[in-house]
PDB file of C-alpha atoms in Angstrom:
ATOM      1  CA  MET A1332      -7.786  -8.602  10.924  1.00 41.00           C
ATOM      2  CA  PRO A1333      -9.286  -5.150   9.702  1.00 42.00           C
ATOM      3  CA  LYS A1334      -7.682  -1.958  10.561  1.00 43.00           C
ATOM      4  CA  GLY A1335      -9.620   1.164  11.647  1.00 42.00           C
ATOM      5  CA  ILE A1336      -8.791   4.796  11.624  1.00 46.00           C
ATOM      6  CA  VAL A1337      -6.391   4.223  14.721  1.00 49.00           C
ATOM      7  CA  ALA A1338      -3.220   2.260  14.310  1.00 55.00           C
ATOM      8  CA  SER A1339      -4.876  -0.630  16.446  1.00 55.00           C
ATOM      9  CA  PRO A1340      -6.626  -3.460  14.676  1.00 55.00           C
ATOM     10  CA  VAL A1341     -10.347  -3.442  14.731  1.00 52.00           C
ATOM     11  CA  LEU A1342     -11.420  -6.558  16.346  1.00 53.00           C
ATOM     12  CA  CYS A1343     -15.045  -6.322  15.470  1.00 51.00           C
ATOM     13  CA  HIS A1344     -17.722  -4.098  14.363  1.00 49.00           C
ATOM     14  CA  LEU A1345     -20.749  -4.497  16.810  1.00 52.00           C
ATOM     15  CA  LEU A1346     -24.072  -2.943  16.937  1.00 51.00           C
ATOM     16  CA  ILE A1347     -26.327  -3.641  19.955  1.00 53.00           C
ATOM     17  CA  ILE A1348     -30.134  -2.408  19.818  1.00 52.00           C
ATOM     18  CA  VAL A1349     -31.170  -2.428  23.160  1.00 54.00           C
ATOM     19  CA  ASN A1350     -34.949  -3.281  23.695  1.00 52.00           C
ATOM     20  CA  MET A1351     -36.574  -1.022  26.016  1.00 56.00           C
ATOM     21  CA  GLU A1352     -40.132  -1.744  25.490  1.00 61.00           C
ATOM     22  CA  THR A1353     -40.776  -5.652  26.652  1.00 61.00           C
ATOM     23  CA  GLU A1354     -40.060  -7.563  29.772  1.00 61.00           C
ATOM     24  CA  GLY A1355     -37.293  -9.294  28.017  1.00 57.00           C
ATOM     25  CA  SER A1356     -35.449  -6.020  28.090  1.00 55.00           C
ATOM     26  CA  VAL A1357     -34.074  -6.502  31.679  1.00 57.00           C
ATOM     27  CA  ASP A1358     -31.089  -8.595  30.335  1.00 59.00           C
ATOM     28  CA  CYS A1359     -31.152  -7.977  26.608  1.00 58.00           C
ATOM     29  CA  ASP A1360     -27.590  -7.481  25.803  1.00 63.00           C
ATOM     30  CA  GLY A1361     -26.302 -11.061  26.164  1.00 70.00           C
ATOM     31  CA  SER A1362     -23.567  -9.902  28.625  1.00 78.00           C
ATOM     32  CA  VAL A1363     -21.839  -7.865  26.128  1.00 78.00           C
ATOM     33  CA  LEU A1364     -21.292  -5.139  28.639  1.00 80.00           C
ATOM     34  CA  ASP A1365     -19.663  -7.584  31.001  1.00 83.00           C
ATOM     35  CA  TYR A1366     -17.535  -8.884  27.991  1.00 84.00           C
ATOM     36  CA  CYS A1367     -16.487  -5.377  27.047  1.00 83.00           C
ATOM     37  CA  ARG A1368     -15.475  -4.350  30.662  1.00 84.00           C
ATOM     38  CA  LEU A1369     -13.428  -7.579  31.013  1.00 87.00           C
ATOM     39  CA  ASN A1370     -11.649  -6.921  27.802  1.00 85.00           C
ATOM     40  CA  ASP A1371     -11.190  -3.149  28.144  1.00 83.00           C
ATOM     41  CA  ILE A1372     -13.572  -2.451  25.328  1.00 84.00           C
ATOM     42  CA  THR A1373     -15.141   0.852  25.493  1.00 85.00           C
ATOM     43  CA  ILE A1374     -19.167   1.026  25.238  1.00 83.00           C
ATOM     44  CA  GLN A1375     -20.650   4.109  23.324  1.00 84.00           C
ATOM     45  CA  ALA A1376     -24.097   5.101  24.562  1.00 83.00           C
ATOM     46  CA  TRP A1377     -25.928   6.531  21.514  1.00 81.00           C
ATOM     47  CA  SER A1378     -28.746   8.850  21.950  1.00 81.00           C
ATOM     48  CA  PRO A1379     -28.916   7.894  25.581  1.00 82.00           C
ATOM     49  CA  PHE A1380     -31.650  10.674  26.475  1.00 83.00           C
ATOM     50  CA  GLN A1381     -34.027   9.333  23.874  1.00 81.00           C
ATOM     51  CA  THR A1382     -37.206   7.513  25.025  1.00 81.00           C
ATOM     52  CA  PRO A1383     -38.430   4.311  23.535  1.00 75.00           C
ATOM     53  CA  ALA A1384     -39.657   4.205  19.891  1.00 72.00           C
ATOM     54  CA  TRP A1385     -37.852   7.645  19.640  1.00 71.00           C
ATOM     55  CA  LYS A1386     -40.675   9.819  21.141  1.00 80.00           C
ATOM     56  CA  GLY A1387     -38.317  12.582  22.309  1.00 83.00           C
ATOM     57  CA  CYS A1388     -36.047  13.037  25.244  1.00 85.00           C
ATOM     58  CA  PHE A1389     -36.800  11.485  28.725  1.00 88.00           C
ATOM     59  CA  LEU A1390     -35.530  14.517  30.456  1.00 89.00           C
ATOM     60  CA  GLY A1391     -38.454  16.619  31.587  1.00 90.00           C
ATOM     61  CA  SER A1392     -41.139  14.225  29.943  1.00 91.00           C
ATOM     62  CA  GLU A1393     -44.352  13.759  31.881  1.00 91.00           C
ATOM     63  CA  LYS A1394     -43.871   9.980  31.079  1.00 90.00           C
ATOM     64  CA  TYR A1395     -41.166   9.734  33.512  1.00 90.00           C
ATOM     65  CA  THR A1396     -42.156  11.879  36.426  1.00 92.00           C
ATOM     66  CA  ASP A1397     -40.348   9.779  39.161  1.00 94.00           C
ATOM     67  CA  LEU A1398     -37.119   9.564  37.118  1.00 92.00           C
ATOM     68  CA  ASN A1399     -37.381  13.227  36.551  1.00 94.00           C
ATOM     69  CA  LYS A1400     -38.156  14.239  40.139  1.00 96.00           C
ATOM     70  CA  GLU A1401     -34.850  12.434  41.399  1.00 95.00           C
ATOM     71  CA  ILE A1402     -32.812  14.077  38.393  1.00 94.00           C
ATOM     72  CA  ASP A1403     -34.068  17.293  39.291  1.00 96.00           C
ATOM     73  CA  ARG A1404     -33.576  16.874  42.835  1.00 96.00           C
ATOM     74  CA  LEU A1405     -29.954  15.998  42.172  1.00 94.00           C
ATOM     75  CA  ALA A1406     -29.412  18.754  39.685  1.00 91.00           C
ATOM     76  CA  GLU A1407     -30.585  21.272  42.292  1.00 94.00           C
ATOM     77  CA  GLN A1408     -28.356  19.782  44.954  1.00 94.00           C
ATOM     78  CA  TYR A1409     -25.199  19.913  42.884  1.00 89.00           C
ATOM     79  CA  CYS A1410     -26.232  23.182  41.077  1.00 87.00           C
ATOM     80  CA  VAL A1411     -25.850  21.714  37.560  1.00 85.00           C
ATOM     81  CA  SER A1412     -28.552  20.811  34.831  1.00 86.00           C
ATOM     82  CA  PRO A1413     -30.577  17.698  34.582  1.00 90.00           C
ATOM     83  CA  THR A1414     -28.727  17.030  31.312  1.00 87.00           C
ATOM     84  CA  THR A1415     -25.531  17.075  33.290  1.00 87.00           C
ATOM     85  CA  ILE A1416     -26.799  14.394  35.921  1.00 89.00           C
ATOM     86  CA  ALA A1417     -28.197  12.297  32.959  1.00 89.00           C
ATOM     87  CA  ALA A1418     -24.621  12.446  31.634  1.00 87.00           C
ATOM     88  CA  ALA A1419     -22.797  12.116  34.675  1.00 88.00           C
ATOM     89  CA  TRP A1420     -24.615   8.823  35.444  1.00 87.00           C
ATOM     90  CA  ILE A1421     -23.363   7.274  32.177  1.00 86.00           C
ATOM     91  CA  LEU A1422     -19.877   8.753  32.105  1.00 85.00           C
ATOM     92  CA  ARG A1423     -18.939   7.569  35.647  1.00 84.00           C
ATOM     93  CA  HIS A1424     -20.309   4.120  35.061  1.00 82.00           C
ATOM     94  CA  PRO A1425     -17.338   1.565  35.709  1.00 82.00           C
ATOM     95  CA  ALA A1426     -17.216   0.599  32.022  1.00 80.00           C
ATOM     96  CA  HIS A1427     -15.910   4.070  31.327  1.00 81.00           C
ATOM     97  CA  MET A1428     -18.702   4.440  28.694  1.00 85.00           C
ATOM     98  CA  GLN A1429     -18.679   7.363  25.952  1.00 85.00           C
ATOM     99  CA  ILE A1430     -21.692   9.374  25.000  1.00 84.00           C
ATOM    100  CA  VAL A1431     -22.812  10.020  21.496  1.00 82.00           C
ATOM    101  CA  THR A1432     -25.612  12.525  22.214  1.00 76.00           C
ATOM    102  CA  GLY A1433     -27.673  12.164  19.174  1.00 72.00           C
ATOM    103  CA  THR A1434     -29.363  15.480  20.002  1.00 70.00           C
ATOM    104  CA  ALA A1435     -30.126  18.442  17.886  1.00 71.00           C
ATOM    105  CA  SER A1436     -30.485  20.887  20.878  1.00 75.00           C
ATOM    106  CA  GLU A1437     -27.624  23.224  21.080  1.00 82.00           C
ATOM    107  CA  LYS A1438     -28.400  23.862  24.722  1.00 80.00           C
ATOM    108  CA  ARG A1439     -28.042  20.314  25.495  1.00 75.00           C
ATOM    109  CA  LEU A1440     -24.755  20.145  23.670  1.00 77.00           C
ATOM    110  CA  ARG A1441     -23.455  23.208  25.363  1.00 80.00           C
ATOM    111  CA  VAL A1442     -24.188  21.494  28.725  1.00 76.00           C
ATOM    112  CA  LEU A1443     -22.390  18.255  27.867  1.00 73.00           C
ATOM    113  CA  TYR A1444     -19.533  20.262  26.454  1.00 74.00           C
ATOM    114  CA  PHE A1445     -19.099  22.217  29.702  1.00 73.00           C
ATOM    115  CA  TYR A1446     -19.505  19.088  31.847  1.00 68.00           C
ATOM    116  CA  CYS A1447     -16.727  17.249  29.751  1.00 66.00           C
ATOM    117  CA  PHE A1448     -14.108  19.751  30.109  1.00 63.00           C
ATOM    118  CA  ALA A1449     -15.081  20.515  33.791  1.00 64.00           C
ATOM    119  CA  GLN A1450     -14.360  16.926  34.518  1.00 61.00           C
ATOM    120  CA  GLY A1451     -11.171  17.008  32.362  1.00 55.00           C
ATOM    121  CA  THR A1452     -12.354  14.190  30.115  1.00 52.00           C
ATOM    122  CA  GLY A1453     -12.523  16.356  26.879  1.00 48.00           C
ATOM    123  CA  ILE A1454     -14.732  15.431  24.030  1.00 45.00           C
TER     124      ILE A1454
END
């Protein structure tokens, strides 16, 4: 078994590309999320704020008005930013996911940094 940076053996290297543009994307992970949850394997959400085909961030995008209205409503209710609401949705998932932001926005990184330490999760 190959070893990683940590002392534990690396069971596998896995890359899942999520299809967000076709009808088949309703269940495109082949139950990998379920498998990972059952076997205490951490899922990393890479660039979770990105839209399909890497056309920018969905937060504030006119293409996702209904979603952004709800995110904005929650952000106002909890006195936080929309980025914090989106991150919280991922980080509070029962699978205990991690976020790899993939952002070049210093403001977004500062918001996530604050959120993670406010929740005691660290980075």
